[in-house]
mmCIF file of C-alpha atoms in Angstrom:
data_model
loop_
_atom_site.group_PDB
_atom_site.id
_atom_site.type_symbol
_atom_site.label_atom_id
_atom_site.label_comp_id
_atom_site.label_asym_id
_atom_site.label_seq_id
_atom_site.Cartn_x
_atom_site.Cartn_y
_atom_site.Cartn_z
ATOM 1 C CA MET A 1 -1.426 91.062 -251.407
ATOM 2 C CA THR A 2 -4.878 90.293 -250.120
ATOM 3 C CA THR A 3 -6.439 86.897 -250.284
ATOM 4 C CA PRO A 4 -9.739 86.718 -252.095
ATOM 5 C CA SER A 5 -12.663 86.107 -249.770
ATOM 6 C CA ARG A 6 -14.934 83.172 -250.190
ATOM 7 C CA MET A 7 -18.183 83.907 -252.047
ATOM 8 C CA THR A 8 -21.342 81.995 -251.685
ATOM 9 C CA CYS A 9 -23.838 81.385 -254.396
ATOM 10 C CA ASP A 10 -25.591 84.516 -253.060
ATOM 11 C CA GLY A 11 -22.716 86.652 -254.416
ATOM 12 C CA VAL A 12 -21.549 87.722 -250.978
ATOM 13 C CA SER A 13 -19.446 86.241 -248.158
ATOM 14 C CA PRO A 14 -20.946 83.503 -245.965
ATOM 15 C CA ASP A 15 -21.093 85.928 -242.989
ATOM 16 C CA THR A 16 -22.894 88.579 -245.058
ATOM 17 C CA SER A 17 -25.257 86.016 -246.532
ATOM 18 C CA LYS A 18 -26.068 84.782 -243.013
ATOM 19 C CA ALA A 19 -26.569 88.311 -241.712
ATOM 20 C CA LEU A 20 -28.895 89.309 -244.590
ATOM 21 C CA ARG A 21 -30.987 86.144 -244.194
ATOM 22 C CA ALA A 22 -31.189 86.592 -240.423
ATOM 23 C CA ALA A 23 -32.192 90.179 -240.886
ATOM 24 C CA MET A 24 -34.873 89.140 -243.410
ATOM 25 C CA GLN A 25 -36.254 86.596 -240.957
ATOM 26 C CA ARG A 26 -36.369 89.192 -238.159
ATOM 27 C CA LEU A 27 -38.115 91.782 -240.274
ATOM 28 C CA PHE A 28 -40.682 89.298 -241.601
ATOM 29 C CA ALA A 29 -41.255 88.013 -238.080
ATOM 30 C CA GLY A 30 -41.857 91.542 -236.816
ATOM 31 C CA LYS A 31 -38.885 91.432 -234.429
ATOM 32 C CA PRO A 32 -36.344 93.926 -235.687
ATOM 33 C CA GLN A 33 -33.332 94.679 -233.559
ATOM 34 C CA SER A 34 -31.963 97.907 -235.114
ATOM 35 C CA THR A 35 -34.711 99.297 -237.395
ATOM 36 C CA ASP A 36 -38.320 100.382 -237.199
ATOM 37 C CA GLY A 37 -39.461 97.077 -238.687
ATOM 38 C CA ARG A 38 -40.944 98.309 -241.953
ATOM 39 C CA LEU A 39 -40.430 95.895 -244.775
ATOM 40 C CA THR A 40 -38.082 97.971 -246.895
ATOM 41 C CA LYS A 41 -34.748 97.140 -248.537
ATOM 42 C CA GLU A 42 -33.248 100.007 -246.555
ATOM 43 C CA ASN A 43 -34.288 98.292 -243.319
ATOM 44 C CA LEU A 44 -32.917 94.991 -244.640
ATOM 45 C CA TRP A 45 -29.384 96.252 -245.088
ATOM 46 C CA ARG A 46 -29.548 98.297 -241.909
ATOM 47 C CA GLU A 47 -30.870 95.353 -239.930
ATOM 48 C CA ALA A 48 -28.126 93.096 -241.345
ATOM 49 C CA GLN A 49 -25.558 95.825 -240.568
ATOM 50 C CA VAL A 50 -24.105 95.739 -244.070
ATOM 51 C CA SER A 51 -23.835 98.423 -246.688
ATOM 52 C CA ARG A 52 -26.394 98.995 -249.395
ATOM 53 C CA ALA A 53 -23.864 98.093 -252.034
ATOM 54 C CA THR A 54 -23.102 94.783 -250.271
ATOM 55 C CA MET A 55 -26.871 93.980 -250.062
ATOM 56 C CA ASN A 56 -27.236 94.857 -253.779
ATOM 57 C CA ARG A 57 -24.544 92.259 -254.636
ATOM 58 C CA ALA A 58 -26.638 89.588 -252.980
ATOM 59 C CA ARG A 59 -29.037 89.224 -255.921
ATOM 60 C CA PRO A 60 -30.452 85.798 -254.925
ATOM 61 C CA ILE A 61 -31.281 87.168 -251.418
ATOM 62 C CA LEU A 62 -32.909 90.182 -252.960
ATOM 63 C CA ALA A 63 -34.924 87.988 -255.323
ATOM 64 C CA GLU A 64 -36.127 85.983 -252.300
ATOM 65 C CA TRP A 65 -36.960 89.266 -250.510
ATOM 66 C CA ASP A 66 -38.926 90.543 -253.489
ATOM 67 C CA ALA A 67 -40.781 87.185 -253.745
ATOM 68 C CA ARG A 68 -41.794 87.288 -250.074
ATOM 69 C CA ILE A 69 -42.877 90.951 -250.326
ATOM 70 C CA THR A 70 -45.015 90.030 -253.367
ATOM 71 C CA GLU A 71 -46.490 87.093 -251.436
ATOM 72 C CA GLN A 72 -46.981 88.792 -248.084
ATOM 73 C CA GLY A 73 -47.211 92.490 -248.998
ATOM 74 C CA LYS A 74 -45.191 95.320 -247.637
ATOM 75 C CA THR A 75 -46.842 95.393 -244.304
ATOM 76 C CA THR A 76 -46.060 93.263 -241.247
ATOM 77 C CA ALA A 77 -48.859 91.618 -239.287
ATOM 78 C CA GLY A 78 -48.669 94.428 -236.733
ATOM 79 C CA GLU A 79 -48.825 97.118 -239.439
ATOM 80 C CA ALA A 80 -51.800 95.296 -241.080
ATOM 81 C CA ARG A 81 -53.652 95.283 -237.729
ATOM 82 C CA ARG A 82 -52.773 98.990 -237.279
ATOM 83 C CA ASP A 83 -53.937 99.850 -240.706
ATOM 84 C CA GLU A 84 -57.224 97.940 -240.200
ATOM 85 C CA GLU A 85 -57.740 99.774 -236.848
ATOM 86 C CA ILE A 86 -57.052 103.132 -238.483
ATOM 87 C CA SER A 87 -59.508 102.303 -241.302
ATOM 88 C CA ARG A 88 -62.170 101.274 -238.780
ATOM 89 C CA LEU A 89 -61.656 104.444 -236.723
ATOM 90 C CA ARG A 90 -61.815 106.648 -239.823
ATOM 91 C CA LYS A 91 -65.151 105.101 -240.753
ATOM 92 C CA LYS A 92 -66.468 105.533 -237.214
ATOM 93 C CA LEU A 93 -65.232 109.178 -237.255
ATOM 94 C CA ALA A 94 -66.957 109.836 -240.605
ATOM 95 C CA ALA A 95 -70.195 108.392 -239.226
ATOM 96 C CA LYS A 96 -69.983 110.481 -236.062
ATOM 97 C CA THR A 97 -69.162 113.605 -238.113
ATOM 98 C CA HIS A 98 -72.213 112.977 -240.283
ATOM 99 C CA GLU A 99 -74.321 112.438 -237.179
ATOM 100 C CA CYS A 100 -73.082 115.658 -235.642
ATOM 101 C CA ALA A 101 -73.830 117.604 -238.831
ATOM 102 C CA LEU A 102 -77.422 116.257 -238.769
ATOM 103 C CA LEU A 103 -77.844 117.145 -235.121
ATOM 104 C CA GLU A 104 -76.460 120.599 -235.735
ATOM 105 C CA LYS A 105 -79.049 121.141 -238.525
ATOM 106 C CA LYS A 106 -81.803 119.971 -236.166
ATOM 107 C CA LEU A 107 -80.490 122.241 -233.379
ATOM 108 C CA LYS A 108 -80.498 125.256 -235.699
ATOM 109 C CA ALA A 109 -84.024 124.441 -236.895
ATOM 110 C CA ALA A 110 -85.175 124.096 -233.316
ATOM 111 C CA ALA A 111 -83.548 127.393 -232.322
ATOM 112 C CA THR A 112 -85.239 129.104 -235.240
ATOM 113 C CA ALA A 113 -88.662 127.624 -234.254
ATOM 114 C CA ILE A 114 -88.178 128.674 -230.647
ATOM 115 C CA ALA A 115 -87.262 132.228 -231.650
ATOM 116 C CA ALA A 116 -90.324 132.415 -233.907
ATOM 117 C CA LEU A 117 -92.587 131.122 -231.104
ATOM 118 C CA HIS A 118 -91.077 133.565 -228.677
ATOM 119 C CA HIS A 119 -91.706 136.423 -231.117
ATOM 120 C CA ASP A 120 -95.270 135.214 -231.675
ATOM 121 C CA ASN A 121 -95.931 134.990 -227.906
ATOM 122 C CA CYS A 122 -94.681 138.492 -227.332
ATOM 123 C CA ALA A 123 -96.865 139.807 -230.166
ATOM 124 C CA LEU A 124 -99.911 137.916 -228.778
ATOM 125 C CA ARG A 125 -99.362 139.283 -225.276
ATOM 126 C CA ASP A 126 -99.127 142.790 -226.673
ATOM 127 C CA GLU A 127 -102.288 142.267 -228.733
ATOM 128 C CA ILE A 128 -104.195 140.955 -225.623
ATOM 129 C CA GLY A 129 -102.906 143.971 -223.665
ATOM 130 C CA ARG A 130 -104.220 146.406 -226.245
ATOM 131 C CA ARG A 131 -107.653 144.651 -226.414
ATOM 132 C CA GLN A 132 -108.186 144.505 -222.653
ATOM 133 C CA GLY A 133 -106.903 147.920 -221.970
ATOM 134 C CA ALA A 134 -103.855 148.374 -219.889
ATOM 135 C CA THR A 135 -104.618 145.338 -217.750
ATOM 136 C CA VAL A 136 -102.823 142.173 -218.720
ATOM 137 C CA VAL A 137 -102.950 139.113 -216.619
ATOM 138 C CA ALA A 138 -99.498 137.575 -216.744
ATOM 139 C CA LEU A 139 -99.112 133.835 -216.715
ATOM 140 C CA GLU A 140 -97.556 132.546 -213.607
ATOM 141 C CA GLY A 141 -93.786 133.061 -213.594
ATOM 142 C CA ARG A 142 -93.924 135.391 -216.645
ATOM 143 C CA PRO A 143 -93.481 139.138 -216.344
ATOM 144 C CA THR A 144 -95.985 141.464 -217.953
ATOM 145 C CA ARG A 145 -94.885 143.957 -220.589
ATOM 146 C CA ALA A 146 -94.932 146.687 -218.020
ATOM 147 C CA GLU A 147 -92.668 144.649 -215.765
ATOM 148 C CA ARG A 148 -90.385 143.840 -218.691
ATOM 149 C CA ASP A 149 -90.151 147.408 -219.956
ATOM 150 C CA PRO A 150 -91.149 149.871 -217.205
ATOM 151 C CA LEU A 151 -90.246 152.882 -219.434
ATOM 152 C CA GLY A 152 -92.146 151.842 -222.440
#
């Protein structure tokens, strides 16, 4: 015959109650010992090293857990800082992406304008060459049409 274990007002043994409350304190303090520190009931029972069923019998402790989660939110201070940093970096990335898109449009417009000017310059050089006969005076550093296309 087994002897009945003592139960606290929490619905579990004193050792279990102590373990759950200590685990709760560690999780809310951001100093977990055996979990990733997220504020979940799964981490609570794992951190306390009790079964899920045992944790579920500790209704007053779970009510306290729920009240603190409602008050504080489901994120620890470190998670809140991380989430704020992620949000800030996402905004910065969106701004840089927008800036890159604008610069790309300007670059394409500039390339189009340069190509049009190059085409116009070639056409003007050809026109000058036809008007002056076969003699074209090339600008310094620029090849004449004959130098560019000796066969044509």
